[in-house]
């Protein structure tokens, strides 16, 4: 079965530092997403990306966040200046969109970001 | 606004016993409904989904869920739980719109006792 790959699995950073979380979506997928899950809380949507631009973003996705698809295979989430409250598990997802919305949505195993 | 409620934070079930995890949603039209499972240290795995048609949907690992429009519910069931089913279960909803986000519930942690 195809899978979404995320690296690293765990990243530790100092407050104020920039981090880049990397994702390799399933090839031939067109829609890409970032979600996050703060420990003990629900999974929250951050941003969706289609045709090289953001199609939707939540209020969490402020100016500190950015996404990029630098080449044909990677999809990255950058946090410019990390805060303690950015500590969370970050999930990447991609959607094959062969049918209704989210029908072919696959999640990666996540990157656990710890901000110290 | 769309929302998903999972009333039970933690449930413990004996191995071999039946299971029902509750999910209620709030949405104006008929949404797309999903159940995901997250094992420790793992990502989110889709168990099943409902888009239209038969309101009883079958998923992987012996799970099923029933969409009840009158109750705005999409409860997950399994007739006989296995120890390997211990995990976090998330109900999610999304509208029928391209690139739209999933809205997740807070999750229910399932523990299985021997």
mmCIF file of C-alpha atoms in Angstrom:
data_model
loop_
_atom_site.group_PDB
_atom_site.id
_atom_site.type_symbol
_atom_site.label_atom_id
_atom_site.label_comp_id
_atom_site.label_asym_id
_atom_site.label_seq_id
_atom_site.Cartn_x
_atom_site.Cartn_y
_atom_site.Cartn_z
ATOM 1 C CA UNK A 1 0.000 0.000 0.000
ATOM 2 C CA UNK A 2 1.288 3.490 -0.773
ATOM 3 C CA UNK A 3 2.339 5.590 2.163
ATOM 4 C CA UNK A 4 3.121 9.131 3.157
ATOM 5 C CA UNK A 5 6.613 9.466 4.603
ATOM 6 C CA UNK A 6 7.568 12.036 7.219
ATOM 7 C CA UNK A 7 11.014 12.944 8.487
ATOM 8 C CA UNK A 8 12.309 13.226 11.094
ATOM 9 C CA UNK A 9 10.146 11.166 13.406
ATOM 10 C CA UNK A 10 11.191 13.312 16.346
ATOM 11 C CA UNK A 11 12.726 16.783 16.353
ATOM 12 C CA UNK A 12 13.901 18.766 19.331
ATOM 13 C CA UNK A 13 14.553 22.482 18.993
ATOM 14 C CA UNK A 14 15.141 25.547 21.103
ATOM 15 C CA UNK A 15 12.469 28.198 21.408
ATOM 16 C CA UNK A 16 12.894 30.845 18.737
ATOM 17 C CA UNK A 17 14.608 28.536 16.290
ATOM 18 C CA UNK A 18 13.317 27.731 12.836
ATOM 19 C CA UNK A 19 12.278 24.177 12.036
ATOM 20 C CA UNK A 20 11.352 22.489 8.812
ATOM 21 C CA UNK A 21 9.250 19.369 8.873
ATOM 22 C CA UNK A 22 9.450 17.244 5.785
ATOM 23 C CA UNK A 23 6.923 15.058 4.071
ATOM 24 C CA UNK A 24 6.933 12.956 0.935
ATOM 25 C CA UNK A 25 3.316 12.546 -0.168
ATOM 26 C CA UNK A 26 2.107 9.702 -2.287
ATOM 27 C CA UNK A 27 3.156 10.222 -5.864
ATOM 28 C CA UNK A 28 0.371 11.397 -8.199
ATOM 29 C CA UNK A 29 -1.569 12.864 -5.270
ATOM 30 C CA UNK A 30 -2.597 16.472 -5.762
ATOM 31 C CA UNK A 31 -3.848 17.694 -2.391
ATOM 32 C CA UNK A 32 -1.566 18.003 0.610
ATOM 33 C CA UNK A 33 -2.288 18.797 4.229
ATOM 34 C CA UNK A 34 -0.680 19.460 7.554
ATOM 35 C CA UNK A 35 -2.431 18.628 10.812
ATOM 36 C CA UNK A 36 -1.130 18.761 14.347
ATOM 37 C CA UNK A 37 -1.993 17.095 17.619
ATOM 38 C CA UNK A 38 -0.953 18.654 20.888
ATOM 39 C CA UNK A 39 -0.539 16.021 23.571
ATOM 40 C CA UNK A 40 -3.912 15.036 24.976
ATOM 41 C CA UNK A 41 -5.870 17.142 22.524
ATOM 42 C CA UNK A 42 -7.667 16.588 19.255
ATOM 43 C CA UNK A 43 -6.057 16.488 15.850
ATOM 44 C CA UNK A 44 -6.293 19.977 14.356
ATOM 45 C CA UNK A 45 -6.166 21.087 10.764
ATOM 46 C CA UNK A 46 -3.432 23.548 9.855
ATOM 47 C CA UNK A 47 -3.365 23.983 6.108
ATOM 48 C CA UNK A 48 -4.255 22.446 2.768
ATOM 49 C CA UNK A 49 -2.252 22.925 -0.416
ATOM 50 C CA UNK A 50 -3.245 22.396 -4.012
ATOM 51 C CA UNK A 51 -1.753 23.454 -7.318
ATOM 52 C CA UNK A 52 1.205 25.090 -5.597
ATOM 53 C CA UNK A 53 -0.810 27.326 -3.354
ATOM 54 C CA UNK A 54 -2.622 27.259 -0.063
ATOM 55 C CA UNK A 55 -6.270 26.370 -0.572
ATOM 56 C CA UNK A 56 -7.379 26.608 3.038
ATOM 57 C CA UNK A 57 -5.784 27.388 6.386
ATOM 58 C CA UNK A 58 -6.907 27.483 9.963
ATOM 59 C CA UNK A 59 -6.444 30.291 12.455
ATOM 60 C CA UNK A 60 -3.568 28.303 13.938
ATOM 61 C CA UNK A 61 -1.623 28.750 10.710
ATOM 62 C CA UNK A 62 -0.367 32.260 11.348
ATOM 63 C CA UNK A 63 2.572 34.148 9.841
ATOM 64 C CA UNK A 64 5.042 31.948 11.690
ATOM 65 C CA UNK A 65 4.029 29.028 9.510
ATOM 66 C CA UNK A 66 4.659 28.445 5.837
ATOM 67 C CA UNK A 67 4.412 25.519 3.462
ATOM 68 C CA UNK A 68 6.267 24.735 0.326
ATOM 69 C CA UNK A 69 6.519 22.110 -2.340
ATOM 70 C CA UNK A 70 10.105 22.745 -3.376
ATOM 71 C CA UNK A 71 10.266 19.935 -5.907
ATOM 72 C CA UNK A 72 8.022 17.271 -7.325
ATOM 73 C CA UNK A 73 8.133 15.036 -4.305
ATOM 74 C CA UNK A 74 8.552 16.944 -1.030
ATOM 75 C CA UNK A 75 6.040 18.988 0.943
ATOM 76 C CA UNK A 76 7.449 20.967 3.841
ATOM 77 C CA UNK A 77 6.101 22.842 6.839
ATOM 78 C CA UNK A 78 8.300 25.602 8.195
ATOM 79 C CA UNK A 79 7.873 27.233 11.566
ATOM 80 C CA UNK A 80 9.905 30.408 11.508
ATOM 81 C CA UNK A 81 10.370 31.051 15.216
ATOM 82 C CA UNK A 82 9.176 28.204 17.355
ATOM 83 C CA UNK A 83 7.272 28.706 20.580
ATOM 84 C CA UNK A 84 6.788 26.309 23.442
ATOM 85 C CA UNK A 85 3.159 25.839 22.428
ATOM 86 C CA UNK A 86 4.239 24.591 19.010
ATOM 87 C CA UNK A 87 5.257 21.336 20.662
ATOM 88 C CA UNK A 88 3.004 18.731 19.083
ATOM 89 C CA UNK A 89 2.828 15.805 16.733
ATOM 90 C CA UNK A 90 2.612 17.095 13.190
ATOM 91 C CA UNK A 91 0.921 14.928 10.603
ATOM 92 C CA UNK A 92 1.238 15.291 6.873
ATOM 93 C CA UNK A 93 -1.471 13.899 4.618
ATOM 94 C CA UNK A 94 -2.073 13.611 0.912
ATOM 95 C CA UNK A 95 -5.251 13.033 -1.006
ATOM 96 C CA UNK A 96 -5.658 11.232 -4.288
ATOM 97 C CA UNK A 97 -9.037 12.836 -4.928
ATOM 98 C CA UNK A 98 -10.366 10.103 -7.104
ATOM 99 C CA UNK A 99 -13.720 10.546 -5.503
ATOM 100 C CA UNK A 100 -15.391 12.663 -2.835
ATOM 101 C CA UNK A 101 -13.328 14.909 -0.642
ATOM 102 C CA UNK A 102 -10.961 13.043 1.672
ATOM 103 C CA UNK A 103 -11.874 9.683 0.213
ATOM 104 C CA UNK A 104 -8.282 8.860 -0.598
ATOM 105 C CA UNK A 105 -6.642 10.682 2.288
ATOM 106 C CA UNK A 106 -3.519 9.065 3.668
ATOM 107 C CA UNK A 107 -1.688 10.223 6.768
ATOM 108 C CA UNK A 108 1.982 9.941 7.563
ATOM 109 C CA UNK A 109 3.174 8.592 10.906
ATOM 110 C CA UNK A 110 3.963 12.076 12.149
ATOM 111 C CA UNK A 111 6.857 14.171 13.402
ATOM 112 C CA UNK A 112 6.952 14.783 17.124
ATOM 113 C CA UNK A 113 8.214 18.341 17.611
ATOM 114 C CA UNK A 114 9.514 19.257 21.042
ATOM 115 C CA UNK A 115 10.295 22.919 21.677
ATOM 116 C CA UNK A 116 12.457 23.541 24.736
ATOM 117 C CA UNK B 1 -19.927 25.513 12.449
ATOM 118 C CA UNK B 2 -19.059 21.890 12.028
ATOM 119 C CA UNK B 3 -18.089 19.950 15.106
ATOM 120 C CA UNK B 4 -17.571 16.413 16.254
ATOM 121 C CA UNK B 5 -18.212 15.136 19.751
ATOM 122 C CA UNK B 6 -16.890 11.923 21.181
ATOM 123 C CA UNK B 7 -18.516 11.741 24.618
ATOM 124 C CA UNK B 8 -16.299 9.001 26.001
ATOM 125 C CA UNK B 9 -12.705 9.925 26.735
ATOM 126 C CA UNK B 10 -11.641 6.464 27.862
ATOM 127 C CA UNK B 11 -13.322 3.073 27.582
ATOM 128 C CA UNK B 12 -12.151 -0.277 28.905
ATOM 129 C CA UNK B 13 -13.520 -3.444 27.368
ATOM 130 C CA UNK B 14 -12.758 -7.056 28.113
ATOM 131 C CA UNK B 15 -11.167 -9.034 25.334
ATOM 132 C CA UNK B 16 -13.876 -10.813 23.372
ATOM 133 C CA UNK B 17 -16.582 -8.398 24.456
ATOM 134 C CA UNK B 18 -18.436 -6.113 22.082
ATOM 135 C CA UNK B 19 -17.513 -2.478 21.613
ATOM 136 C CA UNK B 20 -19.358 0.677 20.701
ATOM 137 C CA UNK B 21 -17.653 4.059 20.467
ATOM 138 C CA UNK B 22 -19.926 7.035 20.199
ATOM 139 C CA UNK B 23 -19.641 9.929 17.795
ATOM 140 C CA UNK B 24 -22.030 12.825 17.267
ATOM 141 C CA UNK B 25 -21.573 15.513 14.679
ATOM 142 C CA UNK B 26 -22.965 18.912 13.969
ATOM 143 C CA UNK B 27 -23.272 19.880 10.340
ATOM 144 C CA UNK B 28 -25.961 21.462 8.197
ATOM 145 C CA UNK B 29 -25.944 19.013 5.330
ATOM 146 C CA UNK B 30 -25.014 15.360 5.144
ATOM 147 C CA UNK B 31 -21.329 15.263 5.854
ATOM 148 C CA UNK B 32 -18.665 12.793 4.986
ATOM 149 C CA UNK B 33 -17.878 10.781 8.122
ATOM 150 C CA UNK B 34 -14.747 8.904 9.058
ATOM 151 C CA UNK B 35 -13.282 6.807 11.811
ATOM 152 C CA UNK B 36 -9.516 6.746 12.275
ATOM 153 C CA UNK B 37 -7.397 4.698 14.643
ATOM 154 C CA UNK B 38 -4.057 5.728 16.091
ATOM 155 C CA UNK B 39 -1.893 3.148 17.757
ATOM 156 C CA UNK B 40 0.886 4.358 20.059
ATOM 157 C CA UNK B 41 3.682 5.956 18.056
ATOM 158 C CA UNK B 42 1.801 5.491 14.815
ATOM 159 C CA UNK B 43 -0.001 7.739 12.389
ATOM 160 C CA UNK B 44 -3.696 7.868 11.693
ATOM 161 C CA UNK B 45 -5.138 4.873 9.908
ATOM 162 C CA UNK B 46 -8.538 5.016 8.249
ATOM 163 C CA UNK B 47 -10.922 2.385 9.592
ATOM 164 C CA UNK B 48 -13.971 3.247 7.536
ATOM 165 C CA UNK B 49 -15.860 6.088 5.941
ATOM 166 C CA UNK B 50 -19.386 7.054 4.989
ATOM 167 C CA UNK B 51 -20.240 9.200 2.013
ATOM 168 C CA UNK B 52 -23.678 8.053 0.925
ATOM 169 C CA UNK B 53 -25.822 4.980 0.380
ATOM 170 C CA UNK B 54 -26.080 2.170 2.873
ATOM 171 C CA UNK B 55 -25.959 3.672 6.337
ATOM 172 C CA UNK B 56 -24.133 0.680 7.766
ATOM 173 C CA UNK B 57 -20.556 0.683 6.571
ATOM 174 C CA UNK B 58 -17.966 -1.995 6.989
ATOM 175 C CA UNK B 59 -14.344 -1.214 7.611
ATOM 176 C CA UNK B 60 -11.057 -2.902 8.219
ATOM 177 C CA UNK B 61 -10.197 -5.064 11.228
ATOM 178 C CA UNK B 62 -13.815 -6.146 11.703
ATOM 179 C CA UNK B 63 -15.146 -2.687 12.522
ATOM 180 C CA UNK B 64 -18.425 -1.257 11.329
ATOM 181 C CA UNK B 65 -20.258 2.005 11.840
ATOM 182 C CA UNK B 66 -23.822 3.135 11.385
ATOM 183 C CA UNK B 67 -24.864 6.571 10.201
ATOM 184 C CA UNK B 68 -28.068 7.753 11.858
ATOM 185 C CA UNK B 69 -29.167 11.069 10.451
ATOM 186 C CA UNK B 70 -31.980 11.522 12.998
ATOM 187 C CA UNK B 71 -29.489 11.265 15.839
ATOM 188 C CA UNK B 72 -26.568 12.955 14.057
ATOM 189 C CA UNK B 73 -24.497 9.981 15.065
ATOM 190 C CA UNK B 74 -21.901 7.719 13.516
ATOM 191 C CA UNK B 75 -21.064 5.155 16.176
ATOM 192 C CA UNK B 76 -18.286 2.642 15.694
ATOM 193 C CA UNK B 77 -18.862 -0.992 16.642
ATOM 194 C CA UNK B 78 -17.011 -4.261 16.807
ATOM 195 C CA UNK B 79 -18.655 -7.502 17.935
ATOM 196 C CA UNK B 80 -15.564 -8.992 19.592
ATOM 197 C CA UNK B 81 -12.605 -6.898 20.673
ATOM 198 C CA UNK B 82 -9.029 -8.150 20.453
ATOM 199 C CA UNK B 83 -6.164 -6.965 22.645
ATOM 200 C CA UNK B 84 -4.551 -5.426 19.558
ATOM 201 C CA UNK B 85 -7.512 -3.063 19.208
ATOM 202 C CA UNK B 86 -6.244 -1.010 22.143
ATOM 203 C CA UNK B 87 -5.598 2.412 20.639
ATOM 204 C CA UNK B 88 -6.983 5.910 20.256
ATOM 205 C CA UNK B 89 -10.021 6.239 18.010
ATOM 206 C CA UNK B 90 -10.991 9.438 16.271
ATOM 207 C CA UNK B 91 -14.230 10.308 14.561
ATOM 208 C CA UNK B 92 -13.967 12.976 11.861
ATOM 209 C CA UNK B 93 -16.257 14.902 9.542
ATOM 210 C CA UNK B 94 -15.755 16.865 6.364
ATOM 211 C CA UNK B 95 -18.060 18.588 3.906
ATOM 212 C CA UNK B 96 -18.189 17.648 0.270
ATOM 213 C CA UNK B 97 -15.695 20.167 -0.967
ATOM 214 C CA UNK B 98 -12.326 19.823 -2.622
ATOM 215 C CA UNK B 99 -9.347 20.289 -0.366
ATOM 216 C CA UNK B 100 -11.466 20.691 2.717
ATOM 217 C CA UNK B 101 -10.110 19.948 6.136
ATOM 218 C CA UNK B 102 -11.199 17.106 8.314
ATOM 219 C CA UNK B 103 -12.671 18.126 11.640
ATOM 220 C CA UNK B 104 -11.696 15.635 14.310
ATOM 221 C CA UNK B 105 -13.269 14.727 17.595
ATOM 222 C CA UNK B 106 -11.118 14.654 20.720
ATOM 223 C CA UNK B 107 -10.752 10.911 20.505
ATOM 224 C CA UNK B 108 -11.621 7.928 22.665
ATOM 225 C CA UNK B 109 -8.899 5.819 24.209
ATOM 226 C CA UNK B 110 -9.740 2.138 24.162
ATOM 227 C CA UNK B 111 -8.134 -0.179 26.673
ATOM 228 C CA UNK B 112 -8.640 -3.920 26.419
ATOM 229 C CA UNK B 113 -8.475 -6.048 29.542
ATOM 230 C CA UNK B 114 -7.786 -9.767 29.579
#
